[in-house]
Structure formats: structure tokens, C-alpha cells
Tab-separated table of C-alpha atoms and ligand atoms in Angstrom:
chain	number	residue	atom	x	y	z
A	1	UNK	CA	27.534	-17.706	14.069
A	2	UNK	CA	25.707	-15.112	16.207
A	3	UNK	CA	22.062	-14.652	15.346
A	4	UNK	CA	21.242	-11.440	13.437
A	5	UNK	CA	19.538	-8.617	15.324
A	6	UNK	CA	16.551	-6.954	13.712
A	7	UNK	CA	15.154	-3.741	15.148
A	8	UNK	CA	11.644	-2.649	14.145
A	9	UNK	CA	11.048	1.047	14.797
A	10	UNK	CA	7.277	1.306	14.932
A	11	UNK	CA	5.186	-1.560	16.398
A	12	UNK	CA	1.925	-0.785	14.682
A	13	UNK	CA	0.106	-2.669	11.937
A	14	UNK	CA	3.156	-3.110	9.699
A	15	UNK	CA	5.681	-3.361	12.579
A	16	UNK	CA	3.785	-6.190	14.266
A	17	UNK	CA	3.436	-8.034	10.963
A	18	UNK	CA	7.154	-7.530	10.263
A	19	UNK	CA	7.966	-9.082	13.648
A	20	UNK	CA	5.682	-12.056	12.999
A	21	UNK	CA	7.158	-12.705	9.552
A	22	UNK	CA	10.762	-12.292	10.804
A	23	UNK	CA	10.083	-14.753	13.664
A	24	UNK	CA	8.401	-17.298	11.373
A	25	UNK	CA	11.377	-17.108	9.029
A	26	UNK	CA	13.792	-17.333	11.991
A	27	UNK	CA	15.689	-14.293	10.640
A	28	UNK	CA	17.152	-13.391	14.004
A	29	UNK	CA	16.417	-11.797	17.358
A	30	UNK	CA	13.851	-9.025	17.173
A	31	UNK	CA	13.423	-5.786	19.049
A	32	UNK	CA	10.046	-4.070	18.575
A	33	UNK	CA	10.439	-0.327	19.421
A	34	UNK	CA	7.611	2.203	19.715
A	35	UNK	CA	6.849	5.376	21.642
A	36	UNK	CA	3.517	3.945	22.658
A	37	UNK	CA	4.037	2.306	26.027
A	38	UNK	CA	2.870	-1.288	26.265
A	39	UNK	CA	2.272	-1.878	22.588
A	40	UNK	CA	5.774	-3.159	21.672
A	41	UNK	CA	5.992	-5.093	24.864
A	42	UNK	CA	2.561	-6.660	24.488
A	43	UNK	CA	3.083	-7.590	20.858
A	44	UNK	CA	6.556	-8.991	21.612
A	45	UNK	CA	5.198	-11.190	24.414
A	46	UNK	CA	2.303	-12.403	22.282
A	47	UNK	CA	4.629	-13.165	19.338
A	48	UNK	CA	7.149	-14.965	21.611
A	49	UNK	CA	4.309	-17.300	22.585
A	50	UNK	CA	4.024	-18.376	18.931
A	51	UNK	CA	7.530	-19.905	19.316
A	52	UNK	CA	6.619	-23.236	20.913
A	53	UNK	CA	3.955	-23.828	18.246
A	54	UNK	CA	6.065	-22.733	15.257
A	55	UNK	CA	9.450	-23.958	16.635
A	56	UNK	CA	11.342	-20.629	16.276
A	57	UNK	CA	13.874	-19.626	18.907
A	58	UNK	CA	14.116	-15.926	18.008
A	59	UNK	CA	13.982	-13.750	21.051
A	60	UNK	CA	11.388	-11.031	20.651
A	61	UNK	CA	11.414	-8.057	22.972
A	62	UNK	CA	9.469	-4.815	23.148
A	63	UNK	CA	10.983	-1.491	24.112
A	64	UNK	CA	10.442	2.249	24.409
A	65	UNK	CA	14.189	2.869	24.780
A	66	UNK	CA	16.557	3.396	21.825
A	67	UNK	CA	19.379	1.797	23.790
A	68	UNK	CA	17.709	-1.554	23.073
A	69	UNK	CA	18.306	-1.266	19.329
A	70	UNK	CA	22.083	-1.196	19.899
A	71	UNK	CA	24.003	-3.382	17.473
A	72	UNK	CA	21.056	-4.044	15.169
A	73	UNK	CA	22.093	-5.542	11.813
A	74	UNK	CA	18.819	-4.504	10.122
A	75	UNK	CA	16.425	-1.755	11.098
A	76	UNK	CA	12.969	-1.437	9.489
A	77	UNK	CA	11.242	1.876	10.132
A	78	UNK	CA	7.423	2.164	10.123
A	79	UNK	CA	7.149	4.800	12.860
A	80	UNK	CA	4.657	7.587	12.149
A	81	UNK	CA	1.059	7.953	11.171
A	82	UNK	CA	-0.786	6.133	8.394
A	83	UNK	CA	-3.392	7.347	6.003
A	84	UNK	CA	-7.111	7.494	6.691
A	85	UNK	CA	-9.729	7.774	3.889
A	86	UNK	CA	-9.503	11.121	2.070
A	87	UNK	CA	-5.778	11.558	2.955
A	88	UNK	CA	-2.962	11.404	0.446
A	89	UNK	CA	0.449	9.957	1.379
A	90	UNK	CA	1.825	13.509	1.102
A	91	UNK	CA	-0.620	14.713	3.794
A	92	UNK	CA	1.480	12.700	6.273
A	93	UNK	CA	4.644	14.661	5.618
A	94	UNK	CA	4.462	17.275	8.419
A	95	UNK	CA	3.926	14.744	11.190
A	96	UNK	CA	6.145	11.972	9.888
A	97	UNK	CA	9.114	14.250	9.123
A	98	UNK	CA	9.354	15.017	12.824
A	99	UNK	CA	9.155	11.320	13.592
A	100	UNK	CA	11.997	10.575	11.084
A	101	UNK	CA	14.148	13.154	12.957
A	102	UNK	CA	13.700	11.335	16.244
A	103	UNK	CA	14.228	7.910	14.624
A	104	UNK	CA	17.273	9.111	12.659
A	105	UNK	CA	18.868	10.444	15.851
A	106	UNK	CA	18.149	7.208	17.671
A	107	UNK	CA	19.737	5.145	14.916
A	108	UNK	CA	22.728	7.501	14.706
A	109	UNK	CA	23.368	7.140	18.422
A	110	UNK	CA	22.743	3.413	18.878
A	111	UNK	CA	22.927	1.448	15.585
A	112	UNK	CA	24.989	3.400	12.992
A	113	UNK	CA	26.230	0.221	11.293
A	114	UNK	CA	22.722	-1.111	10.477
A	115	UNK	CA	21.109	-1.556	7.069
A	116	UNK	CA	18.027	0.644	7.326
A	117	UNK	CA	14.849	0.049	5.411
A	118	UNK	CA	12.375	2.902	5.594
A	119	UNK	CA	8.650	2.182	5.039
A	120	UNK	CA	7.063	5.347	6.554
A	121	UNK	CA	5.152	7.546	4.079
A	122	UNK	CA	5.469	9.747	2.066
A	123	UNK	CA	8.144	7.177	1.409
A	124	UNK	CA	10.498	8.889	-1.057
A	125	UNK	CA	10.777	12.014	1.140
A	126	UNK	CA	10.861	10.130	4.465
A	127	UNK	CA	13.728	7.800	3.405
A	128	UNK	CA	15.683	10.821	2.217
A	129	UNK	CA	15.040	12.689	5.503
A	130	UNK	CA	15.840	9.635	7.576
A	131	UNK	CA	19.173	9.293	5.827
A	132	UNK	CA	19.908	12.982	6.391
A	133	UNK	CA	19.025	12.827	10.098
A	134	UNK	CA	20.828	9.514	10.726
A	135	UNK	CA	23.998	10.420	8.808
A	136	UNK	CA	24.382	6.811	7.660
A	137	UNK	CA	26.018	6.116	4.302
A	138	UNK	CA	23.499	6.433	1.448
A	139	UNK	CA	23.949	2.799	0.375
A	140	UNK	CA	22.886	1.640	3.871
A	141	UNK	CA	19.547	3.460	3.854
A	142	UNK	CA	16.830	2.351	1.403
A	143	UNK	CA	13.098	2.800	1.013
A	144	UNK	CA	10.515	0.049	0.563
A	145	UNK	CA	7.920	0.853	-2.064
A	146	UNK	CA	8.778	-0.740	-5.426
A	147	UNK	CA	8.774	-4.290	-4.081
A	148	UNK	CA	5.202	-3.670	-2.811
A	149	UNK	CA	4.061	-1.815	-5.948
A	150	UNK	CA	5.530	-4.475	-8.278
A	151	UNK	CA	3.919	-7.216	-6.140
A	152	UNK	CA	0.566	-5.498	-6.516
A	153	UNK	CA	1.213	-5.190	-10.293
A	154	UNK	CA	2.263	-8.856	-10.492
A	155	UNK	CA	-0.812	-10.004	-8.582
A	156	UNK	CA	-3.109	-8.140	-11.105
A	157	UNK	CA	-1.104	-9.389	-14.105
A	158	UNK	CA	-1.210	-13.045	-12.903
A	159	UNK	CA	-4.957	-12.657	-12.431
A	160	UNK	CA	-5.402	-11.136	-15.880
A	161	UNK	CA	-3.483	-13.914	-17.667
A	162	UNK	CA	-4.667	-16.696	-15.278
A	163	UNK	CA	-1.028	-17.831	-14.621
A	164	UNK	CA	0.958	-18.665	-11.486
A	165	UNK	CA	2.285	-15.574	-9.725
A	166	UNK	CA	5.771	-17.185	-9.586
A	167	UNK	CA	5.920	-16.953	-13.398
A	168	UNK	CA	5.189	-13.207	-13.324
A	169	UNK	CA	7.914	-10.586	-13.012
A	170	UNK	CA	6.930	-6.922	-13.100
A	171	UNK	CA	8.939	-3.739	-13.057
A	172	UNK	CA	7.983	-0.502	-11.297
A	173	UNK	CA	10.052	2.699	-11.264
A	174	UNK	CA	9.655	6.074	-9.673
A	175	UNK	CA	8.087	7.405	-6.510
A	176	UNK	CA	5.626	5.609	-4.260
A	177	UNK	CA	2.681	7.665	-5.241
A	178	UNK	CA	0.196	8.220	-8.016
A	179	UNK	CA	3.108	9.052	-10.287
A	180	UNK	CA	4.788	5.659	-9.933
A	181	UNK	CA	5.817	4.081	-13.210
A	182	UNK	CA	4.858	0.420	-13.806
A	183	UNK	CA	6.992	-0.397	-16.828
A	184	UNK	CA	4.953	-2.755	-19.078
A	185	UNK	CA	7.743	-3.532	-21.537
A	186	UNK	CA	9.934	-4.979	-18.787
A	187	UNK	CA	7.083	-6.916	-17.204
A	188	UNK	CA	6.908	-10.566	-18.233
A	189	UNK	CA	5.097	-13.841	-17.802
A	190	UNK	CA	7.672	-16.651	-17.984
A	191	UNK	CA	9.974	-14.234	-19.825
A	192	UNK	CA	7.333	-13.250	-22.395
A	193	UNK	CA	7.026	-9.433	-22.292
A	194	UNK	CA	3.447	-8.239	-21.591
A	195	UNK	CA	3.338	-6.259	-24.873
A	196	UNK	CA	3.942	-9.555	-26.724
A	197	UNK	CA	1.141	-11.247	-24.781
A	198	UNK	CA	-1.109	-8.409	-25.905
A	199	UNK	CA	-0.019	-8.885	-29.486
A	200	UNK	CA	-0.777	-12.610	-29.070
A	201	UNK	CA	-4.342	-11.616	-28.209
A	202	UNK	CA	-4.174	-12.747	-24.580
A	203	UNK	CA	-5.179	-9.304	-23.308
A	204	UNK	CA	-5.625	-5.765	-24.618
A	205	UNK	CA	-3.735	-2.491	-24.155
A	206	UNK	CA	-6.844	-1.011	-22.491
A	207	UNK	CA	-7.047	-3.812	-19.908
A	208	UNK	CA	-3.311	-3.592	-19.122
A	209	UNK	CA	-3.505	0.214	-18.851
A	210	UNK	CA	-6.375	-0.265	-16.356
A	211	UNK	CA	-4.176	-2.679	-14.334
A	212	UNK	CA	-1.367	-0.083	-14.397
A	213	UNK	CA	-3.805	2.484	-12.990
A	214	UNK	CA	-5.129	0.061	-10.373
A	215	UNK	CA	-1.518	-0.583	-9.275
A	216	UNK	CA	-0.886	3.175	-8.979
A	217	UNK	CA	-3.918	3.554	-6.744
A	218	UNK	CA	-3.404	0.179	-4.964
A	219	UNK	CA	-2.731	1.809	-1.622
A	220	UNK	CA	-5.774	4.093	-1.744
A	221	UNK	CA	-8.050	1.221	-2.733
A	222	UNK	CA	-7.191	-0.583	0.496
A	223	UNK	CA	-7.418	2.588	2.648
A	224	UNK	CA	-10.923	3.132	1.329
A	225	UNK	CA	-11.907	-0.448	2.205
A	226	UNK	CA	-10.267	-0.568	5.661
A	227	UNK	CA	-11.268	2.990	6.615
A	228	UNK	CA	-9.087	2.808	9.767
A	229	UNK	CA	-5.652	2.686	8.189
A	230	UNK	CA	-3.622	1.452	5.248
A	231	UNK	CA	-2.288	-1.869	3.930
A	232	UNK	CA	0.134	-3.783	6.108
A	233	UNK	CA	0.440	-7.446	5.112
A	234	UNK	CA	1.995	-6.846	1.666
A	235	UNK	CA	4.072	-3.869	2.845
A	236	UNK	CA	5.515	-5.964	5.667
A	237	UNK	CA	6.134	-8.922	3.323
A	238	UNK	CA	7.938	-6.598	0.951
A	239	UNK	CA	10.140	-5.090	3.664
A	240	UNK	CA	11.121	-8.584	4.891
A	241	UNK	CA	12.166	-9.580	1.340
A	242	UNK	CA	14.599	-6.640	1.345
A	243	UNK	CA	15.857	-7.465	4.793
A	244	UNK	CA	16.518	-11.108	3.740
A	245	UNK	CA	18.403	-9.945	0.632
A	246	UNK	CA	20.759	-8.052	2.937
A	247	UNK	CA	21.084	-10.715	5.656
A	248	UNK	CA	21.646	-13.503	3.084
A	249	UNK	CA	23.882	-11.427	0.815
A	250	UNK	CA	21.396	-12.601	-1.868
A	251	UNK	CA	22.378	-10.003	-4.562
A	252	UNK	CA	18.644	-9.618	-5.372
A	253	UNK	CA	17.694	-7.173	-8.061
A	254	UNK	CA	14.732	-5.338	-6.558
A	255	UNK	CA	12.897	-2.066	-7.203
A	256	UNK	CA	13.671	0.122	-4.176
A	257	UNK	CA	13.807	3.794	-3.277
A	258	UNK	CA	17.576	4.346	-3.452
A	259	UNK	CA	19.831	7.402	-3.453
A	260	UNK	CA	20.622	8.205	-7.092
A	261	UNK	CA	23.666	10.281	-8.100
A	262	UNK	CA	23.278	10.834	-11.850
A	263	UNK	CA	21.594	7.562	-12.807
A	264	UNK	CA	18.410	8.009	-14.817
A	265	UNK	CA	19.397	11.687	-15.160
A	266	UNK	CA	18.550	12.210	-11.464
A	267	UNK	CA	20.999	13.475	-8.843
A	268	UNK	CA	20.818	13.818	-5.079
A	269	UNK	CA	17.472	12.258	-4.157
A	270	UNK	CA	15.814	8.951	-3.408
A	271	UNK	CA	13.575	7.468	-6.083
A	272	UNK	CA	12.365	4.004	-7.052
A	273	UNK	CA	14.953	2.325	-9.260
A	274	UNK	CA	16.200	-1.268	-9.732
A	275	UNK	CA	19.013	-1.988	-7.285
A	276	UNK	CA	21.120	-4.957	-6.272
A	277	UNK	CA	20.801	-5.636	-2.497
A	278	UNK	CA	23.437	-7.801	-0.799
A	279	UNK	CA	25.664	-7.676	2.307
A	280	UNK	CA	26.931	-4.239	1.196
A	281	UNK	CA	23.412	-2.832	1.350
A	282	UNK	CA	22.490	-1.159	-1.945
A	283	UNK	CA	25.451	-2.479	-3.901
A	284	UNK	CA	24.518	-1.213	-7.349
A	285	UNK	CA	21.907	0.918	-9.070
A	286	UNK	CA	20.959	-0.773	-12.336
A	287	UNK	CA	20.265	1.680	-15.132
A	288	UNK	CA	18.005	0.180	-17.759
A	289	UNK	CA	17.075	1.645	-21.122
A	290	UNK	CA	13.674	3.325	-20.990
A	291	UNK	CA	11.423	4.235	-23.882
A	292	UNK	CA	10.302	7.884	-24.168
A	293	UNK	CA	6.991	7.291	-22.422
A	294	UNK	CA	8.653	5.645	-19.389
A	295	UNK	CA	11.316	8.369	-19.337
A	296	UNK	CA	8.643	11.058	-19.310
A	297	UNK	CA	6.638	9.255	-16.629
A	298	UNK	CA	9.754	8.863	-14.472
A	299	UNK	CA	10.510	12.538	-14.783
A	300	UNK	CA	6.963	13.377	-13.508
A	301	UNK	CA	7.582	11.085	-10.577
A	302	UNK	CA	10.999	12.701	-9.866
A	303	UNK	CA	9.481	16.173	-9.984
A	304	UNK	CA	6.827	15.110	-7.473
A	305	UNK	CA	9.526	13.799	-5.128
A	306	UNK	CA	11.534	17.047	-5.477
A	307	UNK	CA	8.438	18.985	-4.409
A	308	UNK	CA	8.219	16.861	-1.262
A	309	UNK	CA	11.856	17.562	-0.473
A	310	UNK	CA	11.263	21.313	-0.814
A	311	UNK	CA	8.382	20.916	1.697
A	312	UNK	CA	10.665	18.973	4.075
A	313	UNK	CA	13.328	21.717	3.923
A	314	UNK	CA	10.627	24.285	4.535
A	315	UNK	CA	9.680	22.548	7.760
A	316	UNK	CA	13.119	21.625	9.070
A	317	UNK	CA	15.899	24.128	8.356
A	318	UNK	CA	18.593	21.583	9.263
A	319	UNK	CA	17.814	19.602	6.083
B	1	LIG	O1	4.835	1.030	0.625
B	1	LIG	C1	4.921	1.779	1.605
B	1	LIG	N1	6.127	2.337	1.865
B	1	LIG	C2	3.735	2.126	2.412
B	1	LIG	C3	4.089	2.714	3.803
B	1	LIG	C4	2.764	1.004	2.539
B	1	LIG	C5	1.807	1.041	3.544
B	1	LIG	C6	1.888	1.963	4.726
B	1	LIG	N2	2.920	2.930	4.618
B	1	LIG	C7	3.253	3.788	5.798
B	1	LIG	O2	3.895	2.998	6.793
B	1	LIG	C8	2.077	4.419	6.479
B	1	LIG	O3	1.567	5.490	5.711
B	1	LIG	C9	2.693	4.841	7.752
B	1	LIG	O4	3.373	6.058	7.531
B	1	LIG	C10	3.724	3.720	8.019
B	1	LIG	C11	3.256	2.743	9.097
B	1	LIG	O5	2.043	2.217	8.790
B	1	LIG	P1	1.229	1.369	9.887
B	1	LIG	O6	-0.006	0.866	9.263
B	1	LIG	O7	2.172	0.382	10.543
B	1	LIG	O8	0.863	2.495	10.936
B	1	LIG	P2	0.426	2.314	12.474
B	1	LIG	O9	-0.293	1.001	12.653
B	1	LIG	O10	-0.237	3.580	12.861
B	1	LIG	O11	1.837	2.209	13.236
B	1	LIG	C12	2.720	3.296	13.331
B	1	LIG	C13	3.385	3.190	14.667
B	1	LIG	C14	2.415	3.390	15.869
B	1	LIG	O12	2.446	2.248	16.711
B	1	LIG	C15	2.937	4.628	16.575
B	1	LIG	O13	2.830	4.582	17.967
B	1	LIG	C16	4.394	4.607	16.135
B	1	LIG	O14	4.371	4.196	14.763
B	1	LIG	N3	5.059	5.873	16.277
B	1	LIG	C17	6.365	5.977	16.626
B	1	LIG	N4	7.269	5.015	16.904
B	1	LIG	C18	8.506	5.480	17.209
B	1	LIG	N5	8.853	6.780	17.280
B	1	LIG	C19	7.913	7.750	17.034
B	1	LIG	N6	8.250	9.043	17.127
B	1	LIG	C20	6.632	7.366	16.694
B	1	LIG	N7	5.482	8.049	16.371
B	1	LIG	C21	4.530	7.112	16.133
């Protein structure tokens, strides 16, 4: 069977890490694309030289030409600018919307059959705009945020209860921003819901609420520490998990920014919801029952995303 082809649009901090992870996992042949000359080529050559040590035979090439993404099975988009201290994700909208237009046109022209995972911020708006510009089917364009946000949430929960991370499963809904909705009642340790663990005296509501807040500001916490950019190891790891779910037809149920048409009372925009990812891309949007608090929090998140879309339409009249 022919090896999968993975195109990474953006060869920066996340793009380079994506390429490294994809190569280590032998997911397929990799094309690193960027507008910066030399960066994709240099990183591709450096990564290729890991092959003899690690034993992977993926070919890794760098390019500044969209023709080289032709026939990609999976495309992961990180092109754009990242946050610096003092910047919100929304501050990136003006610059990154223009980038999504160029990327969307490149994908439309050269790899219209790919499964596209958008990572560029502000995520919920950029994945929507990328889908509009590319013209791909909605189920073949998805945003990476919830896998990262729930991984951050799971890391903090595992630390709080002093348990193995593999026994923690957390649930995050909504936009990738301060309004995201970590859903405590669907978050479990070995199947035990976190509220039950609180009732068992293993933590308190106050401590869990503080963890929810730390998850919401998880990106900003790292930006403040790094000062030169934002997180990239966990974002790349999360994007690769989604790519593997598609390539392996794994039917994984993952929190992703997907196009909702009526589910959760939302219509016509991308927002973080539980989805099944398999060979058909986003194969199903899973609608779970939410308590009133989670419903209200989700609505706040949806309203924030709608404001971003209004801003996008104000910048680009073709949207
Ligand atoms: O969970 C999430 N979705 C977020 C996403 C988690 C962390 C970071 N998030 C966002 O991903 C971040 O706010 C940025 O918008 C993207 C990429 O972050 P990264 O840290 O990889 O940024 P870099 O290192 O600046 O890399 C961006 C690359 C850089 O090499 C530019 O030259 C390139 O994008 N770039 C382009 N490539 C192709 N085409 C165009 N037009 C272009 N413009 C810039």
C-alpha cells in the first residue's frame, strides 16, 4: 500500500514538531511548506538525518511551492503568526485571516481531497475561514483545540489526584479561548466522574474550579513564560493524534472544532464539540446532554466565536 502523504503548511515551531512526530511515528511521507525560504528545506534536511538513528524511512522535503503538496492525504495548517506576551489569540485575526486565504487557495488548487486540520489562531475563526477559502467539504476540515485543551485539563487533573494520566479522561467544549468549557461532570478518573471524587473527599470544588481556570488560561501561561511565542509541543502532539485517527480510520471520539449544523443549538459555524474522526473525516458530531451551567457557558463561547466571524467578514468581503 502506498505510503500516506502529509503536508504541513507552516514550518515554524509547531510545524517542525509536527514533522518530527510524524516521522518518528512513520505516518507517511512529509512535505514541510512555508513562505520563509530555507526554513522548510533546512528543517526537512535536519529531520531526514534523524532517519538512520530512528529507523524511519519517511521522505521529508521542504518547499515554498504549493505544487509540492499535491495529492496530500492529510494537511495540517499552522501558517501565520503566534502570540507574544500581552497579545490575545483574537489579536492575530487580521494577519492570520489573510494567511488562511492564501493557504485555502493553495489547498483548493493542489490537494482538494485532503483531510485538513487547522491549528492557526484564533482557531475557531481561522478553521471556518480556511474551509470557506478552500471550498472543501465541511467534514474534511477540522480545527485542533479541544484535544490540546482536554490534554492540559487531564494533566492538571492527574496531578491533582496523583493518578496515571492514562486513567484520566476529560471533556472540553466550546471555543479555543478564555470562554472554553471544560465539562467537569463528563471528566473522569478510571470512569469515576470528578464530582464523585470531590464528594469522596479526594479534592474540593474550589481546587477543581481553579484547575478549570488554569486550563482556560493554559496557552497564556506558556506565552508569558516563553516570551517569544506560544506552546508547540502539546499542540503538535494533539494535531498528530487527529491525523492518526483519520489515517488509521480509528473512529476516535475527540473534542475538535467542527462545523455544526443545528447540534447544540448552533448552526453554521465551527465550535469545539465531541466528534468521531475516521477515514471519512469528521464522521459524526456527538451531541451529549449538558447541564444548565455547561449550556450557558457553551453559549458564551459560541457568541465569542460569532463575533470573530463578524470581524472576518468585515475584513474580507468574499466571506
Ligand atoms: O491549540 C491551538 N490551536 C493553538 C494554535 C496552540 C498553539 C499555537 N496556536 C497557533 O498556531 C499560533 O497562535 C499560530 O497562529 C500558529 C502557529 O504557531 P507556531 O508557534 O508554529 O508559529 P511560528 O513558529 O511563528 O510558525 C508559523 C509559520 C512561520 O514559519 C511563518 O513563516 C509561516 O508560519 N507563515 C506562512 N506559511 C505559509 N503561508 C503563509 N502565508 C505564511 N505566513 C507565515
